[in-house]
């Protein structure tokens, strides 16, 4: 994802005839990079799930799991959900990071290109990533809970789908505090339950990850800081 993003972004800027990159170019490039990265990684995600679900005494190897998926023609089974979530989180992450660096350094010279700028931009990246992926995470969590309930003996005839769960969330009455409590049911804000802890977690991760990535680019790969 990190390597593909600038390629997609620069190509989009060039094809659009624009003089400079914009938030639209950043978001679109993040979508493309995230979709490609998570699609290619989905077979390994399935292998991880199968290994964890297997009993220790009969747990197959990674190679055996891959061979089974190939034999079942199931390498990319369920990849659509993973790709959608991955594209969304990558789009939010890179738009937030790139936009912050552009306005704080390249356009306005508020901060020098260094660790402080990278950390501030990483928090902006976390904000974008949390905002874009929270609906996917919330729908998937409720879907898994309802799917497990439907598999029980008392609910075995209940049909659960991602779309039915999304509609249910959308029409839930608002139960939040403050501003969110005043929102009526049928609001997109319903999909952002749990946004705050997700943002805090991503802020911690990206405040370590993105500055480290910048230093690797500059000091190890001799490519300079991300632009």
PDB file of C-alpha atoms in Angstrom:
ATOM      1  CA  UNK A   1       0.000   0.000   0.000  1.00  0.00           C
ATOM      2  CA  UNK A   2       2.758   2.438   0.914  1.00  0.00           C
ATOM      3  CA  UNK A   3       4.571   1.867  -2.370  1.00  0.00           C
ATOM      4  CA  UNK A   4       1.485   1.883  -4.579  1.00  0.00           C
ATOM      5  CA  UNK A   5      -0.135   5.015  -3.144  1.00  0.00           C
ATOM      6  CA  UNK A   6       2.201   7.675  -4.643  1.00  0.00           C
ATOM      7  CA  UNK A   7       2.123   5.887  -8.009  1.00  0.00           C
ATOM      8  CA  UNK A   8      -1.673   5.943  -8.129  1.00  0.00           C
ATOM      9  CA  UNK A   9      -1.846   9.512  -6.823  1.00  0.00           C
ATOM     10  CA  UNK A  10       0.639  10.923  -9.314  1.00  0.00           C
ATOM     11  CA  UNK A  11      -1.057   9.083 -12.175  1.00  0.00           C
ATOM     12  CA  UNK A  12      -4.451  10.493 -11.172  1.00  0.00           C
ATOM     13  CA  UNK A  13      -3.030  14.024 -10.977  1.00  0.00           C
ATOM     14  CA  UNK A  14      -1.402  13.624 -14.389  1.00  0.00           C
ATOM     15  CA  UNK A  15      -4.498  12.171 -16.045  1.00  0.00           C
ATOM     16  CA  UNK A  16      -6.768  14.874 -14.609  1.00  0.00           C
ATOM     17  CA  UNK A  17      -4.567  17.658 -15.940  1.00  0.00           C
ATOM     18  CA  UNK A  18      -4.402  19.274 -12.496  1.00  0.00           C
ATOM     19  CA  UNK A  19      -1.382  21.330 -11.465  1.00  0.00           C
ATOM     20  CA  UNK A  20      -1.299  20.034  -7.881  1.00  0.00           C
ATOM     21  CA  UNK A  21      -2.584  17.062  -5.927  1.00  0.00           C
ATOM     22  CA  UNK A  22      -5.921  17.505  -4.164  1.00  0.00           C
ATOM     23  CA  UNK A  23      -7.880  15.684  -1.478  1.00  0.00           C
ATOM     24  CA  UNK A  24      -9.809  13.912  -4.240  1.00  0.00           C
ATOM     25  CA  UNK A  25      -6.607  12.567  -5.795  1.00  0.00           C
ATOM     26  CA  UNK A  26      -5.330  11.463  -2.385  1.00  0.00           C
ATOM     27  CA  UNK A  27      -8.554   9.708  -1.393  1.00  0.00           C
ATOM     28  CA  UNK A  28      -8.945   7.991  -4.775  1.00  0.00           C
ATOM     29  CA  UNK A  29      -5.328   6.830  -4.797  1.00  0.00           C
ATOM     30  CA  UNK A  30      -5.739   5.459  -1.273  1.00  0.00           C
ATOM     31  CA  UNK A  31      -8.837   3.540  -2.347  1.00  0.00           C
ATOM     32  CA  UNK A  32      -6.955   1.944  -5.242  1.00  0.00           C
ATOM     33  CA  UNK A  33      -3.826   1.131  -3.229  1.00  0.00           C
ATOM     34  CA  UNK A  34      -5.835  -0.281  -0.335  1.00  0.00           C
ATOM     35  CA  UNK A  35      -8.046  -2.393  -2.589  1.00  0.00           C
ATOM     36  CA  UNK A  36      -5.052  -3.927  -4.374  1.00  0.00           C
ATOM     37  CA  UNK A  37      -3.104  -4.535  -1.173  1.00  0.00           C
ATOM     38  CA  UNK A  38      -5.945  -6.148   0.754  1.00  0.00           C
ATOM     39  CA  UNK A  39      -7.084  -8.214  -2.253  1.00  0.00           C
ATOM     40  CA  UNK A  40      -3.621  -9.707  -2.656  1.00  0.00           C
ATOM     41  CA  UNK A  41      -3.405 -10.317   1.095  1.00  0.00           C
ATOM     42  CA  UNK A  42      -6.814 -11.984   1.479  1.00  0.00           C
ATOM     43  CA  UNK A  43      -5.554 -15.580   0.868  1.00  0.00           C
ATOM     44  CA  UNK A  44      -3.100 -15.244   3.771  1.00  0.00           C
ATOM     45  CA  UNK A  45      -5.885 -13.819   5.938  1.00  0.00           C
ATOM     46  CA  UNK A  46      -7.934 -16.948   5.184  1.00  0.00           C
ATOM     47  CA  UNK A  47      -4.941 -19.146   6.010  1.00  0.00           C
ATOM     48  CA  UNK A  48      -4.559 -17.358   9.348  1.00  0.00           C
ATOM     49  CA  UNK A  49      -8.238 -17.912  10.179  1.00  0.00           C
ATOM     50  CA  UNK A  50      -8.094 -21.612   9.279  1.00  0.00           C
ATOM     51  CA  UNK A  51      -4.956 -22.185  11.335  1.00  0.00           C
ATOM     52  CA  UNK A  52      -6.501 -20.493  14.363  1.00  0.00           C
ATOM     53  CA  UNK A  53      -9.749 -22.463  13.985  1.00  0.00           C
ATOM     54  CA  UNK A  54      -8.002 -25.831  13.666  1.00  0.00           C
ATOM     55  CA  UNK A  55      -7.465 -27.995  16.779  1.00  0.00           C
ATOM     56  CA  UNK A  56      -3.797 -28.117  17.851  1.00  0.00           C
ATOM     57  CA  UNK A  57      -3.506 -31.874  17.384  1.00  0.00           C
ATOM     58  CA  UNK A  58      -4.502 -31.703  13.698  1.00  0.00           C
ATOM     59  CA  UNK A  59      -3.404 -28.207  12.734  1.00  0.00           C
ATOM     60  CA  UNK A  60      -2.119 -28.074   9.123  1.00  0.00           C
ATOM     61  CA  UNK A  61       0.880 -26.091   7.950  1.00  0.00           C
ATOM     62  CA  UNK A  62       0.616 -22.772   6.104  1.00  0.00           C
ATOM     63  CA  UNK A  63       1.526 -24.517   2.842  1.00  0.00           C
ATOM     64  CA  UNK A  64      -1.155 -27.168   3.392  1.00  0.00           C
ATOM     65  CA  UNK A  65      -3.767 -24.481   4.047  1.00  0.00           C
ATOM     66  CA  UNK A  66      -2.827 -22.666   0.855  1.00  0.00           C
ATOM     67  CA  UNK A  67      -2.968 -25.918  -1.103  1.00  0.00           C
ATOM     68  CA  UNK A  68      -6.444 -26.636   0.294  1.00  0.00           C
ATOM     69  CA  UNK A  69      -7.688 -23.168  -0.653  1.00  0.00           C
ATOM     70  CA  UNK A  70      -6.336 -23.600  -4.179  1.00  0.00           C
ATOM     71  CA  UNK A  71      -7.922 -27.040  -4.473  1.00  0.00           C
ATOM     72  CA  UNK A  72     -11.273 -25.648  -3.260  1.00  0.00           C
ATOM     73  CA  UNK A  73     -10.910 -22.622  -5.579  1.00  0.00           C
ATOM     74  CA  UNK A  74     -11.448 -20.477  -2.514  1.00  0.00           C
ATOM     75  CA  UNK A  75      -8.318 -18.330  -2.409  1.00  0.00           C
ATOM     76  CA  UNK A  76     -10.320 -15.116  -2.606  1.00  0.00           C
ATOM     77  CA  UNK A  77     -13.542 -16.241  -0.926  1.00  0.00           C
ATOM     78  CA  UNK A  78     -14.941 -13.377   1.137  1.00  0.00           C
ATOM     79  CA  UNK A  79     -12.365 -10.963  -0.259  1.00  0.00           C
ATOM     80  CA  UNK A  80     -14.992  -8.328  -1.127  1.00  0.00           C
ATOM     81  CA  UNK A  81     -15.615  -7.384   2.518  1.00  0.00           C
ATOM     82  CA  UNK A  82     -11.907  -7.300   3.310  1.00  0.00           C
ATOM     83  CA  UNK A  83     -11.148  -5.251   0.183  1.00  0.00           C
ATOM     84  CA  UNK A  84     -13.925  -2.761   0.966  1.00  0.00           C
ATOM     85  CA  UNK A  85     -12.728  -2.223   4.500  1.00  0.00           C
ATOM     86  CA  UNK A  86      -9.079  -2.105   3.456  1.00  0.00           C
ATOM     87  CA  UNK A  87      -9.739   0.392   0.676  1.00  0.00           C
ATOM     88  CA  UNK A  88     -11.676   2.638   3.062  1.00  0.00           C
ATOM     89  CA  UNK A  89      -9.083   2.639   5.844  1.00  0.00           C
ATOM     90  CA  UNK A  90      -6.220   3.231   3.390  1.00  0.00           C
ATOM     91  CA  UNK A  91      -8.056   6.053   1.646  1.00  0.00           C
ATOM     92  CA  UNK A  92      -8.727   7.813   4.948  1.00  0.00           C
ATOM     93  CA  UNK A  93      -5.212   7.183   6.225  1.00  0.00           C
ATOM     94  CA  UNK A  94      -3.339   8.544   3.218  1.00  0.00           C
ATOM     95  CA  UNK A  95      -5.692  11.431   2.563  1.00  0.00           C
ATOM     96  CA  UNK A  96      -5.265  12.545   6.178  1.00  0.00           C
ATOM     97  CA  UNK A  97      -1.496  12.107   6.165  1.00  0.00           C
ATOM     98  CA  UNK A  98      -0.788  13.552   2.719  1.00  0.00           C
ATOM     99  CA  UNK A  99      -3.207  16.456   3.162  1.00  0.00           C
ATOM    100  CA  UNK A 100      -1.703  17.391   6.533  1.00  0.00           C
ATOM    101  CA  UNK A 101       1.874  17.300   5.214  1.00  0.00           C
ATOM    102  CA  UNK A 102       0.876  19.284   2.136  1.00  0.00           C
ATOM    103  CA  UNK A 103      -0.786  22.110   4.064  1.00  0.00           C
ATOM    104  CA  UNK A 104       1.523  22.193   7.074  1.00  0.00           C
ATOM    105  CA  UNK A 105       4.784  22.017   5.142  1.00  0.00           C
ATOM    106  CA  UNK A 106       4.645  22.213   1.363  1.00  0.00           C
ATOM    107  CA  UNK A 107       2.089  25.032   1.038  1.00  0.00           C
ATOM    108  CA  UNK A 108       2.247  27.017   4.272  1.00  0.00           C
ATOM    109  CA  UNK A 109       5.644  26.130   5.824  1.00  0.00           C
ATOM    110  CA  UNK A 110       4.131  25.912   9.298  1.00  0.00           C
ATOM    111  CA  UNK A 111       6.276  22.911  10.262  1.00  0.00           C
ATOM    112  CA  UNK A 112       9.576  21.629   8.914  1.00  0.00           C
ATOM    113  CA  UNK A 113       9.577  18.188   7.331  1.00  0.00           C
ATOM    114  CA  UNK A 114      10.691  16.146  10.326  1.00  0.00           C
ATOM    115  CA  UNK A 115       9.462  13.977  13.220  1.00  0.00           C
ATOM    116  CA  UNK A 116       7.057  16.598  14.629  1.00  0.00           C
ATOM    117  CA  UNK A 117       5.321  17.053  11.269  1.00  0.00           C
ATOM    118  CA  UNK A 118       5.214  13.299  10.762  1.00  0.00           C
ATOM    119  CA  UNK A 119       3.585  12.756  14.163  1.00  0.00           C
ATOM    120  CA  UNK A 120       0.975  15.484  13.670  1.00  0.00           C
ATOM    121  CA  UNK A 121       0.215  14.145  10.203  1.00  0.00           C
ATOM    122  CA  UNK A 122      -0.044  10.625  11.611  1.00  0.00           C
ATOM    123  CA  UNK A 123      -2.797  11.757  13.997  1.00  0.00           C
ATOM    124  CA  UNK A 124      -4.601  13.296  11.014  1.00  0.00           C
ATOM    125  CA  UNK A 125      -4.149   9.970   9.209  1.00  0.00           C
ATOM    126  CA  UNK A 126      -5.688   8.160  12.184  1.00  0.00           C
ATOM    127  CA  UNK A 127      -8.657  10.539  12.110  1.00  0.00           C
ATOM    128  CA  UNK A 128      -9.242   9.838   8.427  1.00  0.00           C
ATOM    129  CA  UNK A 129      -8.761   6.093   8.772  1.00  0.00           C
ATOM    130  CA  UNK A 130     -11.091   5.797  11.780  1.00  0.00           C
ATOM    131  CA  UNK A 131     -13.765   7.899  10.083  1.00  0.00           C
ATOM    132  CA  UNK A 132     -13.673   5.856   6.887  1.00  0.00           C
ATOM    133  CA  UNK A 133     -13.465   2.351   8.371  1.00  0.00           C
ATOM    134  CA  UNK A 134     -15.643   2.642  11.493  1.00  0.00           C
ATOM    135  CA  UNK A 135     -18.890   1.919   9.584  1.00  0.00           C
ATOM    136  CA  UNK A 136     -17.342  -1.226   8.076  1.00  0.00           C
ATOM    137  CA  UNK A 137     -16.134  -2.447  11.465  1.00  0.00           C
ATOM    138  CA  UNK A 138     -19.451  -1.767  13.187  1.00  0.00           C
ATOM    139  CA  UNK A 139     -21.501  -3.528  10.508  1.00  0.00           C
ATOM    140  CA  UNK A 140     -19.148  -6.522  10.502  1.00  0.00           C
ATOM    141  CA  UNK A 141     -19.189  -6.810  14.300  1.00  0.00           C
ATOM    142  CA  UNK A 142     -22.995  -6.763  14.479  1.00  0.00           C
ATOM    143  CA  UNK A 143     -23.197  -9.144  11.518  1.00  0.00           C
ATOM    144  CA  UNK A 144     -20.955 -11.697  13.228  1.00  0.00           C
ATOM    145  CA  UNK A 145     -22.955 -11.447  16.475  1.00  0.00           C
ATOM    146  CA  UNK A 146     -26.285 -11.874  14.684  1.00  0.00           C
ATOM    147  CA  UNK A 147     -24.896 -14.687  12.515  1.00  0.00           C
ATOM    148  CA  UNK A 148     -23.848 -16.572  15.633  1.00  0.00           C
ATOM    149  CA  UNK A 149     -27.295 -16.033  17.167  1.00  0.00           C
ATOM    150  CA  UNK A 150     -28.982 -17.222  13.976  1.00  0.00           C
ATOM    151  CA  UNK A 151     -26.951 -20.431  14.090  1.00  0.00           C
ATOM    152  CA  UNK A 152     -28.363 -21.319  17.509  1.00  0.00           C
ATOM    153  CA  UNK A 153     -31.306 -23.705  17.810  1.00  0.00           C
ATOM    154  CA  UNK A 154     -33.810 -20.973  18.644  1.00  0.00           C
ATOM    155  CA  UNK A 155     -32.838 -18.701  15.747  1.00  0.00           C
ATOM    156  CA  UNK A 156     -31.731 -21.210  13.119  1.00  0.00           C
ATOM    157  CA  UNK A 157     -34.250 -19.991  10.508  1.00  0.00           C
ATOM    158  CA  UNK A 158     -33.275 -16.330  10.815  1.00  0.00           C
ATOM    159  CA  UNK A 159     -31.585 -14.939   7.698  1.00  0.00           C
ATOM    160  CA  UNK A 160     -28.804 -12.442   8.332  1.00  0.00           C
ATOM    161  CA  UNK A 161     -27.001 -10.433   5.657  1.00  0.00           C
ATOM    162  CA  UNK A 162     -24.626  -7.488   5.672  1.00  0.00           C
ATOM    163  CA  UNK A 163     -27.265  -5.301   4.039  1.00  0.00           C
ATOM    164  CA  UNK A 164     -29.938  -6.218   6.589  1.00  0.00           C
ATOM    165  CA  UNK A 165     -27.544  -5.379   9.422  1.00  0.00           C
ATOM    166  CA  UNK A 166     -26.624  -2.047   7.782  1.00  0.00           C
ATOM    167  CA  UNK A 167     -30.298  -1.125   7.400  1.00  0.00           C
ATOM    168  CA  UNK A 168     -30.953  -2.033  11.022  1.00  0.00           C
ATOM    169  CA  UNK A 169     -28.087   0.185  12.212  1.00  0.00           C
ATOM    170  CA  UNK A 170     -29.225   3.075  10.035  1.00  0.00           C
ATOM    171  CA  UNK A 171     -32.735   3.022  11.494  1.00  0.00           C
ATOM    172  CA  UNK A 172     -31.677   2.634  15.126  1.00  0.00           C
ATOM    173  CA  UNK A 173     -32.824   5.490  17.411  1.00  0.00           C
ATOM    174  CA  UNK A 174     -29.936   7.649  18.573  1.00  0.00           C
ATOM    175  CA  UNK A 175     -28.725   6.685  22.037  1.00  0.00           C
ATOM    176  CA  UNK A 176     -25.511   8.717  22.264  1.00  0.00           C
ATOM    177  CA  UNK A 177     -24.788  11.611  24.564  1.00  0.00           C
ATOM    178  CA  UNK A 178     -24.665  15.303  23.796  1.00  0.00           C
ATOM    179  CA  UNK A 179     -24.913  16.107  20.096  1.00  0.00           C
ATOM    180  CA  UNK A 180     -25.439  12.488  19.034  1.00  0.00           C
ATOM    181  CA  UNK A 181     -28.412  12.113  21.394  1.00  0.00           C
ATOM    182  CA  UNK A 182     -30.272  14.847  19.476  1.00  0.00           C
ATOM    183  CA  UNK A 183     -29.957  13.000  16.170  1.00  0.00           C
ATOM    184  CA  UNK A 184     -33.068  11.170  14.968  1.00  0.00           C
ATOM    185  CA  UNK A 185     -33.066   7.524  13.920  1.00  0.00           C
ATOM    186  CA  UNK A 186     -32.148   6.983  10.295  1.00  0.00           C
ATOM    187  CA  UNK A 187     -28.823   8.780  10.554  1.00  0.00           C
ATOM    188  CA  UNK A 188     -25.405   7.917   9.154  1.00  0.00           C
ATOM    189  CA  UNK A 189     -24.019   8.884  12.563  1.00  0.00           C
ATOM    190  CA  UNK A 190     -25.407   5.572  13.824  1.00  0.00           C
ATOM    191  CA  UNK A 191     -22.509   3.832  12.067  1.00  0.00           C
ATOM    192  CA  UNK A 192     -19.946   5.629  14.218  1.00  0.00           C
ATOM    193  CA  UNK A 193     -20.515   3.881  17.520  1.00  0.00           C
ATOM    194  CA  UNK A 194     -17.092   3.133  18.949  1.00  0.00           C
ATOM    195  CA  UNK A 195     -15.324   5.758  16.834  1.00  0.00           C
ATOM    196  CA  UNK A 196     -13.454   7.357  19.775  1.00  0.00           C
ATOM    197  CA  UNK A 197     -11.565   4.261  20.998  1.00  0.00           C
ATOM    198  CA  UNK A 198     -10.847   3.313  17.376  1.00  0.00           C
ATOM    199  CA  UNK A 199      -9.367   6.759  16.706  1.00  0.00           C
ATOM    200  CA  UNK A 200      -7.247   6.637  19.875  1.00  0.00           C
ATOM    201  CA  UNK A 201      -5.920   3.175  19.008  1.00  0.00           C
ATOM    202  CA  UNK A 202      -5.081   4.180  15.436  1.00  0.00           C
ATOM    203  CA  UNK A 203      -3.471   7.419  16.655  1.00  0.00           C
ATOM    204  CA  UNK A 204      -1.083   5.457  18.856  1.00  0.00           C
ATOM    205  CA  UNK A 205      -0.246   2.959  16.122  1.00  0.00           C
ATOM    206  CA  UNK A 206       0.213   5.523  13.351  1.00  0.00           C
ATOM    207  CA  UNK A 207       2.162   7.949  15.551  1.00  0.00           C
ATOM    208  CA  UNK A 208       4.777   5.212  15.810  1.00  0.00           C
ATOM    209  CA  UNK A 209       4.387   3.671  12.387  1.00  0.00           C
ATOM    210  CA  UNK A 210       4.349   6.685  10.051  1.00  0.00           C
ATOM    211  CA  UNK A 211       7.391   8.511  11.550  1.00  0.00           C
ATOM    212  CA  UNK A 212       9.303   5.213  11.451  1.00  0.00           C
ATOM    213  CA  UNK A 213       8.316   4.766   7.803  1.00  0.00           C
ATOM    214  CA  UNK A 214       9.570   8.265   7.016  1.00  0.00           C
ATOM    215  CA  UNK A 215      12.933   7.555   8.635  1.00  0.00           C
ATOM    216  CA  UNK A 216      13.298   4.265   6.742  1.00  0.00           C
ATOM    217  CA  UNK A 217      12.578   6.079   3.478  1.00  0.00           C
ATOM    218  CA  UNK A 218      15.189   8.732   4.207  1.00  0.00           C
ATOM    219  CA  UNK A 219      17.962   6.910   6.037  1.00  0.00           C
ATOM    220  CA  UNK A 220      17.721   3.334   4.715  1.00  0.00           C
ATOM    221  CA  UNK A 221      16.246   3.642   1.223  1.00  0.00           C
ATOM    222  CA  UNK A 222      17.737   7.086   0.496  1.00  0.00           C
ATOM    223  CA  UNK A 223      14.452   8.229  -1.074  1.00  0.00           C
ATOM    224  CA  UNK A 224      13.912  11.284   1.098  1.00  0.00           C
ATOM    225  CA  UNK A 225      10.784  11.998   3.086  1.00  0.00           C
ATOM    226  CA  UNK A 226       7.350  11.152   1.691  1.00  0.00           C
ATOM    227  CA  UNK A 227       5.931  13.919  -0.497  1.00  0.00           C
TER     228      UNK A 227
END
